[in-house]
Each structure stands twice: as C-alpha cells, then as structure tokens.
Coordinates of C-alpha atoms in Angstrom, one line a residue:
X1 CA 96.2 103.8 108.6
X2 CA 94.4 107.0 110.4
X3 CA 94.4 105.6 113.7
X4 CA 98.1 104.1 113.4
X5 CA 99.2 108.0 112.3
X6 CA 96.7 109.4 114.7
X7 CA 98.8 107.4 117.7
X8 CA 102.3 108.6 116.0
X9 CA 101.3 112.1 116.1
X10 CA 100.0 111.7 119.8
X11 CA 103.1 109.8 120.8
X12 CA 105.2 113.1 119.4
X13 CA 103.3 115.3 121.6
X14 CA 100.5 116.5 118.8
X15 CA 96.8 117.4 119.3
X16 CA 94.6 115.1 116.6
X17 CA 91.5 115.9 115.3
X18 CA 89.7 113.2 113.2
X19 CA 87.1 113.6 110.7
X20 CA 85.7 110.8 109.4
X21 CA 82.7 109.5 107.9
X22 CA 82.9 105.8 109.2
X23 CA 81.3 104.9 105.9
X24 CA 79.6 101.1 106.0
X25 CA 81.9 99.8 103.1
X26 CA 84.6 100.2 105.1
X27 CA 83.9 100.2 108.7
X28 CA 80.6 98.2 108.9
X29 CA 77.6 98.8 110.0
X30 CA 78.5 99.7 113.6
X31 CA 81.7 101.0 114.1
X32 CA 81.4 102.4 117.3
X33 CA 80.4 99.4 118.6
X34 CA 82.6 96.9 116.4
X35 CA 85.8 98.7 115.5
X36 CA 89.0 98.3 117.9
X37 CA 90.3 100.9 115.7
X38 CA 87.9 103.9 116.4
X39 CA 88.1 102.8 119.8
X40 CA 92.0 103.0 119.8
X41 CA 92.0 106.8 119.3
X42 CA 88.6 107.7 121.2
X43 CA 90.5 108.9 123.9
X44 CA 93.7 110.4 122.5
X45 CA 92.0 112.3 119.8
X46 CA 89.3 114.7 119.0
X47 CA 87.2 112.1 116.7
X48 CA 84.1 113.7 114.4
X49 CA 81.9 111.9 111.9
X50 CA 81.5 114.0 109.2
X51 CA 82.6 114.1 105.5
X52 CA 84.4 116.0 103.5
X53 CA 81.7 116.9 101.5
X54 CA 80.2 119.0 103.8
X55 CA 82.1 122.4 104.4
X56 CA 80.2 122.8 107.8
X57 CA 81.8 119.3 109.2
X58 CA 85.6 120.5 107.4
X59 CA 85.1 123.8 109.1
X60 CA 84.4 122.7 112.2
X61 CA 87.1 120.3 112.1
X62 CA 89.6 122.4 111.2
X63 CA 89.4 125.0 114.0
X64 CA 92.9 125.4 115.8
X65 CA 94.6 122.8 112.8
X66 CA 98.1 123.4 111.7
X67 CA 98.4 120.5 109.6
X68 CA 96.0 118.8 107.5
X69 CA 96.4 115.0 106.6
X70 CA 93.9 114.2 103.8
X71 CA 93.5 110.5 103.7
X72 CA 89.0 110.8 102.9
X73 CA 88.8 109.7 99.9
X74 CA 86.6 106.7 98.4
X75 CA 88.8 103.9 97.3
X76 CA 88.5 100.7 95.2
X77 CA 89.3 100.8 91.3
X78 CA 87.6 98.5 89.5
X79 CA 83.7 100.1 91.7
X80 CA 85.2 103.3 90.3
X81 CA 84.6 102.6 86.8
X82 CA 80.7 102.7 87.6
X83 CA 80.2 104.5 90.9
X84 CA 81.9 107.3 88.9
X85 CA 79.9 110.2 90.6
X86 CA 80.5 109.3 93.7
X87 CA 84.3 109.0 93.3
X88 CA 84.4 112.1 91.8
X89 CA 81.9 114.3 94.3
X90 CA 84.0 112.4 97.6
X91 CA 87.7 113.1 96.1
X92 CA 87.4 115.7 94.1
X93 CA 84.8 117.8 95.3
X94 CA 85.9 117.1 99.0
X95 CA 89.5 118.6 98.4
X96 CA 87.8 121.2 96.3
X97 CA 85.9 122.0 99.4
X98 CA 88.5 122.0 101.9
X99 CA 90.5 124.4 99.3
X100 CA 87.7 126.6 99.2
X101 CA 87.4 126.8 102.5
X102 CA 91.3 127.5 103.1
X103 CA 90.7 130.0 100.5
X104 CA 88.2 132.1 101.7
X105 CA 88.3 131.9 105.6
X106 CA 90.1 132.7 108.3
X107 CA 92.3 129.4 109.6
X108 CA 96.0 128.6 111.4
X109 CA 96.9 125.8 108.3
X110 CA 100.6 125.7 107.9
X111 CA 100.6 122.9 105.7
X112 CA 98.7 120.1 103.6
X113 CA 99.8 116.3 103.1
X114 CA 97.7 114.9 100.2
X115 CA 97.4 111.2 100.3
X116 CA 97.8 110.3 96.5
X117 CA 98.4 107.1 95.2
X118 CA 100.6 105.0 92.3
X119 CA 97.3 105.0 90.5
X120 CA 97.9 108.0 89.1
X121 CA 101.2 106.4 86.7
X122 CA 98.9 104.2 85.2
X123 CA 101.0 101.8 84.3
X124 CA 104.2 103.3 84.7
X125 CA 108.0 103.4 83.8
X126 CA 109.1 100.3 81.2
X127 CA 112.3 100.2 79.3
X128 CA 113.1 99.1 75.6
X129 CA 116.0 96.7 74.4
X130 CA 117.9 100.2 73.5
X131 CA 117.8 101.8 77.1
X132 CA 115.5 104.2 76.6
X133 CA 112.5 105.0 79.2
X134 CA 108.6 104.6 77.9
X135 CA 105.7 104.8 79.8
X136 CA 103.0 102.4 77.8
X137 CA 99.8 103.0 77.0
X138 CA 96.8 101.3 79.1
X139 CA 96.4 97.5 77.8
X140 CA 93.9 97.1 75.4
X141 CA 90.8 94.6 76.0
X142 CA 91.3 92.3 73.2
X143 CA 94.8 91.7 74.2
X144 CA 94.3 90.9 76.9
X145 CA 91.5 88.6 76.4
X146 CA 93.7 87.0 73.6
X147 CA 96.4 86.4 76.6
X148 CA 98.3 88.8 76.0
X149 CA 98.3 90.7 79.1
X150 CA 101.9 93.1 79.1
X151 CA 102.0 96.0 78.5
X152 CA 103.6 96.9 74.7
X153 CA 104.2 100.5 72.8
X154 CA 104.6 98.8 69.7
X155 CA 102.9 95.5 68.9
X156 CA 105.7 93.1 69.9
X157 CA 108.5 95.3 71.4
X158 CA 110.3 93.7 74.2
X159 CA 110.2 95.9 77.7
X160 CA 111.5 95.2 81.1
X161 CA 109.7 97.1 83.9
X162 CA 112.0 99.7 86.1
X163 CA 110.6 101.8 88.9
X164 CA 108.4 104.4 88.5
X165 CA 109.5 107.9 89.7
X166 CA 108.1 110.9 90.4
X167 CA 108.6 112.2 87.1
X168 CA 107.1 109.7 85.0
X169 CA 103.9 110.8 82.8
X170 CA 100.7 110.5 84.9
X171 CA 97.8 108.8 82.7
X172 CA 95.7 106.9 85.2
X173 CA 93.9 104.1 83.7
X174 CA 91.0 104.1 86.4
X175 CA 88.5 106.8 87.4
X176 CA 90.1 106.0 91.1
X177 CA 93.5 106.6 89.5
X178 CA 92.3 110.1 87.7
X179 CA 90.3 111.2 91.5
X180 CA 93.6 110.6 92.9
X181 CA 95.5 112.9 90.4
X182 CA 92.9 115.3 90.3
X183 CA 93.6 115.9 94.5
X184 CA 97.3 115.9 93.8
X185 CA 96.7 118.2 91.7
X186 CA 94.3 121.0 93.3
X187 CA 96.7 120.6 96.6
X188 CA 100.3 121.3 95.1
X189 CA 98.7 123.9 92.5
X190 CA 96.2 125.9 95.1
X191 CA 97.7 125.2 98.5
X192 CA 100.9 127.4 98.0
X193 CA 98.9 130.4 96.2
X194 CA 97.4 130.6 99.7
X195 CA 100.7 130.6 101.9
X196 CA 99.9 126.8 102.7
X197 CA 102.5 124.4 102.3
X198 CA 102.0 121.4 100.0
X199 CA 103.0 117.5 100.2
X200 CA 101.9 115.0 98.0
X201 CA 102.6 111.4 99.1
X202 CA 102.1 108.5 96.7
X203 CA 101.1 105.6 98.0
X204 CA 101.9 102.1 96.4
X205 CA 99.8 99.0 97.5
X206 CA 99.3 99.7 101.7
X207 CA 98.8 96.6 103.8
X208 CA 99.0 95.2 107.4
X209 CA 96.9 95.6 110.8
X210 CA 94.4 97.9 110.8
X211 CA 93.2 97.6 106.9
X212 CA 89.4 97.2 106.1
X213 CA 88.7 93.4 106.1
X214 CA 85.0 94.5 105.1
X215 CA 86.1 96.4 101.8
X216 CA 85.4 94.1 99.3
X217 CA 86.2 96.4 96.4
X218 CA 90.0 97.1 97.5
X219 CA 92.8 95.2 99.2
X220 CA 93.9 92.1 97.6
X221 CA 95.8 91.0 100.7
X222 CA 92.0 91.4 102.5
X223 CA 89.9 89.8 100.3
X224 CA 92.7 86.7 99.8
X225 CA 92.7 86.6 103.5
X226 CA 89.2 86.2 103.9
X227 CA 88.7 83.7 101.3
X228 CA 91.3 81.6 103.0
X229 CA 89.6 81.6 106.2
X230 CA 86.3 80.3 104.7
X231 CA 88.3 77.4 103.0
X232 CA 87.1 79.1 99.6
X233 CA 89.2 79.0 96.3
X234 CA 91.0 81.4 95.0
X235 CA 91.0 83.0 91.6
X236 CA 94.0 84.8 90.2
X237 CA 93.3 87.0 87.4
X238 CA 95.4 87.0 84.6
X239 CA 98.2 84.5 84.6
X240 CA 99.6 85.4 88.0
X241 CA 102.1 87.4 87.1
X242 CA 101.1 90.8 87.6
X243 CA 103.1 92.5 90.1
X244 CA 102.5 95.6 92.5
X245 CA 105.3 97.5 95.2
X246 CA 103.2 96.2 98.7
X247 CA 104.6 98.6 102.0
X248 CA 103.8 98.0 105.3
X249 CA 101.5 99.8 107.4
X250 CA 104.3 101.3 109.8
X251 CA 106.4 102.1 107.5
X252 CA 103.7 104.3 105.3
X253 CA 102.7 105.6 109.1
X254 CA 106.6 106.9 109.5
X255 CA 106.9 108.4 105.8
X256 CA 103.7 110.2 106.3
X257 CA 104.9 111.6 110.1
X258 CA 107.5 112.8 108.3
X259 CA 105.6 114.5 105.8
X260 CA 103.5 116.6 108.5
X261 CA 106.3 118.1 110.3
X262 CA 110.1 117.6 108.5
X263 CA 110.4 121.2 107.0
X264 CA 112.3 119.6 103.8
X265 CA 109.2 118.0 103.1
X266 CA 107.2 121.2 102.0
X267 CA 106.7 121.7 98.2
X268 CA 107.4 118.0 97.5
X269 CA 106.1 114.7 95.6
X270 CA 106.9 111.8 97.1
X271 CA 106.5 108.1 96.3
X272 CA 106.5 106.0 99.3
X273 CA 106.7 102.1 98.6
X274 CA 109.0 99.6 99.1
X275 CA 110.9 99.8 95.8
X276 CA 110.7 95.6 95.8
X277 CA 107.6 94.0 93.2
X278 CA 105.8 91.2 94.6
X279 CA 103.4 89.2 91.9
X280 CA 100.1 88.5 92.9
X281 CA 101.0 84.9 92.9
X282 CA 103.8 85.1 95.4
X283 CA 101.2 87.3 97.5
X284 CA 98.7 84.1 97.5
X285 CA 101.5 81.8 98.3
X286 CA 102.7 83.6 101.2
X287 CA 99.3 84.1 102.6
X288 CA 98.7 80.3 102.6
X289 CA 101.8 79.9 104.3
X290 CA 100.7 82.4 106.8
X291 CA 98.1 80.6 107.7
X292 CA 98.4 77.7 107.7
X293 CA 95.9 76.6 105.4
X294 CA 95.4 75.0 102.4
X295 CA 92.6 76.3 99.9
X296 CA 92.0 75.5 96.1
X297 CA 94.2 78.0 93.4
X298 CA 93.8 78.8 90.3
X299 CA 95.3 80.8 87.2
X300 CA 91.7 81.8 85.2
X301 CA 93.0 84.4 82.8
X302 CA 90.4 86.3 83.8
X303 CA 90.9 90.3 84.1
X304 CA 89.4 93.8 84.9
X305 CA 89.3 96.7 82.8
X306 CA 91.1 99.8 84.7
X307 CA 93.6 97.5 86.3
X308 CA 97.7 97.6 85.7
X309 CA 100.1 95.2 84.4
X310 CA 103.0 95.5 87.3
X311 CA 104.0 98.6 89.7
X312 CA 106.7 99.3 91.3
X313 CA 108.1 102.7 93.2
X314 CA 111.5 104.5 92.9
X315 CA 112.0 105.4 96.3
X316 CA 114.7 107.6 95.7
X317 CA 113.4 111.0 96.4
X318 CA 111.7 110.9 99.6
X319 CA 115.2 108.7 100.5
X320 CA 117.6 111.4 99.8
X321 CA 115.5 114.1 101.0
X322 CA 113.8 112.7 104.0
X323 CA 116.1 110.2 105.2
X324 CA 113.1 107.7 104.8
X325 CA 113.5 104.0 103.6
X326 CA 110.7 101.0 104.1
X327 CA 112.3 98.6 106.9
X328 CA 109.9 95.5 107.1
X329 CA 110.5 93.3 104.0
X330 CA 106.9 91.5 102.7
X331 CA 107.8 88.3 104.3
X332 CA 107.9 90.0 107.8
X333 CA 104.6 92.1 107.0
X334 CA 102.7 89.8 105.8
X335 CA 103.5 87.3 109.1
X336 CA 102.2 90.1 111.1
X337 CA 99.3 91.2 108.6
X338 CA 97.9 87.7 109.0
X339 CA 98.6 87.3 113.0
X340 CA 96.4 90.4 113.3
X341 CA 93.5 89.1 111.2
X342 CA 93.5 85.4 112.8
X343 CA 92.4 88.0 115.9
X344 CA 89.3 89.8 114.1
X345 CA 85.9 88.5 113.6
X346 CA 85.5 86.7 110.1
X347 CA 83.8 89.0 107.7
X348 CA 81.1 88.0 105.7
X349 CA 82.6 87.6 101.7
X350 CA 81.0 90.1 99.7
X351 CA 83.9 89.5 97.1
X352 CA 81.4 87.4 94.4
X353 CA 78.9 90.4 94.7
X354 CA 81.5 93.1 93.8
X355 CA 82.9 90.7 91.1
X356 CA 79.0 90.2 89.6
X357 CA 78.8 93.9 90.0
X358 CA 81.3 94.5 87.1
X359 CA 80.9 91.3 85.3
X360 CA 77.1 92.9 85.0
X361 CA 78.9 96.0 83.2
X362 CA 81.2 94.5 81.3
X363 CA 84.3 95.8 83.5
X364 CA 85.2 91.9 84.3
X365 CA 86.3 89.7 81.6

C-alpha cells in the first residue's frame, strides 16, 4: 500500500520520503532488483532502507516531514504468537522510538496517521436475541476442536454478528492484534501532549495489487492465489464459514490520503473497511473463478489459536466525518487483484513451512 499512497501524495503535489526496511519476508531477497514496486517510487520519492528501530534511520528520515504515515510494522498473526519479541521490539518499540524522538528533538511534524488494524476488537461486536450489544470472549480451544467454532458469552446463547465500531471493547486475541493496539495507543495518547496531531486508521482485511505475494504468514487472498497457480489443494480451516470485511487497495489508499491532510481528521479513530463480510469460502470461490482454474477444496475443521470467528467494520464514522465510503465491491477487486498476479513471477509456496511452524508449537490444531 506504501507505494500506491506514496504516488497519491505525489500526484497532490506532496514531497515523500520513504523509510523502509525492505525486510526479506516481505519483499524477497532482492528487492531492488525484483520489486516493480520499489521501482515505482524510486524516482518520485526520497526512498531510505532503514527501520524503525533505529532512531538514527527515523531521524534522518524525518528531517523537513510534516506528516508522518506509520505503516512499519511486522505483520502476520498466527507467526506472532511465537516470534513474540520481535513483534513487540518492531511495533512497539519502533513507535516508541519515533515518539521519543518527537519528544525530545527539534522537528516540523504537524501530524501522525497510525496504521492500526481490526485486530485490535478481537472478535468484535455480536448481538443477543434481546437486542443488546456484547463483545465475546476469544473462542476457547476445546470448542473449537469439538466443532464448535462461534463465538458464545454463555454456553449456548444465540448471537448474530453486527459491525464493529469504534467504540467497541478492544481485547485482541493475538500478540499482532495487542502490537497493533499498543501503537494506537502510544500515538493518540503521546502525539497531542506534544502539539502533534493524531489519526488512528483501522484497517480491516487489505487486498489487491501491490500486496506481498512472498508473505506466507499473512494475506489469505495471497497465499490462496499462489496455491491456485501451482495446481495445489486448498485447505479451509474451520468449516468455511468464518467471515472478514476485505477493502480494496485504492480505496484504503484514498481513506488514508484523507487522513494526512483533511483537517477534520485530527484527533480521530477511524475504521476503514468495506462494512460488507465475505466468508473465507466465498473468497476461495471467487478466486477460482478468477482464474480460471480448477484446484482440489476442502473443509478440514482445522484452526489456529489467535485467530477470529467473523469481522466486519461500521464504517460510519470516517463516512460522516470524512465524506469517505469504499467504492469497489469484492467481486470487482478481486478481478483486478488476480489480473495483477497472473502478471508477477510465481513465488515459491512457503505456506506448508509457516503452517509446520505452528503445528510444531501447538498454535495449529
């Protein structure tokens, strides 16, 4: 998404400067010589490899900034659950840094944007037979291995799903989830006692041209994709069912433009989704269609520990305040998402090695 903002901002007559650590998970081995991506913005932005663990590469990259876009973050959460230190020291330390840094020096920062994410509801808003609003608990290992995989507050209460709104009680059920609301956090709570306005924008299940097709940890629309290509069989977990709020690249581009330089934005929380739930089943089926090509499916019941039951955003805040709604429906995206990777080199699968990764800990069941 960087390099799709980064030509937005350019477009709108904006200076970019990119920092980025171009780490192998996610950009391969060698980017600069691989990624159409990078090479997109080499000439229309000032591009750095760094981290954001490293106050030397944040300093330097924030000389003359009036806007900081934090996006760096290490994402995937099932690897989360045993890569803990490394999720927290990248996410939380790196916005601790850049906070410290905002803090104590001399800089021209008007204003942060914090990429959060619906991690952070766990899983979300749900609403009993008598109206009233209840955000469940995380599901429960032996349910779920009995087949029981909703989501209950009571053992067998009936609930119906409703979207999630800013409001609703934040109790991430992944480390990933709790990184993410820990850099919500230190933004919206720090940024303002230093004259720097805040945003916080809570991203539901991105997708479309640009997204790592190496990531094997993250990205369901990815790794499906690439399994599809190497005439492999696919393996929903759970029964199929499970639902997320999928938004399309552009439209998560336009919501976070917004978010840089709409002065209503400042001091806000924003989901930004699609407000529409797609199952994970209707995702596989759409893919095939995309392509063209038919691969072996099935329903295994398996299922990760840290993951959610269903997701899907209220959109109505950052509609009534920004103006902003989602225009490309899944069906449309998902014809251009798969157009796009038909044009990239196929990746080699490293799905089965993240998969044995948490079967090994006990995170896969």
């Amino acid at each position: 998404m960087g390099s799709a903002l980064t030509r937005r901002l350019v477009d709108a007559g904006h200076r970019v400067t990119i920092l980025d650590s171009l780490v192998a998970q996610v950009h391969g081995d060698a980017p600069h010589e691989t990624s159409a991506l990078l090479r997109s913005v080499a000439d229309i932005a000032d591009v750095r490899v760094g981290t954001v663990t490293s106050e030397d590469d944040l300093r330097a990259a924030l000389v003359d900034a009036t806007v900081v876009v934090h996006l760096a973050a290490e994402t995937g959460t099932g690897q989360s659950m045993y890569e803990i230190s490394r999720y927290v020291e990248t996410n939380v330390g790196g916005t601790g840094k850049l906070l410290d840094l905002l803090a104590n020096e001399p800089h021209s920062v008007r204003r942060v944007v914090i990429a959060s994410s619906r991690s952070v509801y766990g899983e979300g808003a749900y609403e009993t037979e008598d109206g009233t609003t209840v955000f469940p608990p995380h599901r429960s290992s032996d349910a779920m291995a009995s087949g029981d995989f909703d989501v209950h507050v009571t053992a067998g209460d009936a609930l119906t799903l409703i979207p999630t709104p800013e409001t609703a009680l934040l109790h991430p059920s992944s480390v990933y989830g709790i990184t993410k609301q820990s850099q919500e956090a230190l933004i919206m709570t720090a940024a303002p006692t230093l004259g720097v306005e805040s945003v916080a924008l809570r991203y539901q299940n991105v997708y479309g041209p640009g997204q790592s097709l190496k990531n094997p940890y993250t990205g369901i629309l990815s790794i499906f994709s690439t399994l599809i290509r190497q005439g492999k069989a696919i393996n929903i977990f759970e029964d199929g069912l499970e639902s997320r709020d999928f938004v399309y690249v552009d439209d998560v581009v336009e919501a976070t433009f917004l978010a840089c330089v709409d002065p209503r934005a400042a001091g806000h929380t924003f989901n930004v989704g699609s407000g529409v739930q797609t199952t994970v089943r209707e995702v596989v089926d759409a893919l095939i269609l995309a392509f063209g090509t038919e691969v072996p499916v099935s329903v295994s019941g398996n299922f990760r520990l840290g993951d959610i039951r269903h997701n899907v955003a209220d959109t109505t805040r950052i509609r009534q305040t920004l103006g902003f709604t989602a225009a490309v429906p899944f069906e449309v995206g998902i014809r251009r998402f798969a157009e796009w990777v038909l044009t990239q080199p196929l990746e080699t699968d490293g799905y089965e090695r993240s998969l044995a990764e948490m079967a090994e800990r006990k995170l896969l069941k």
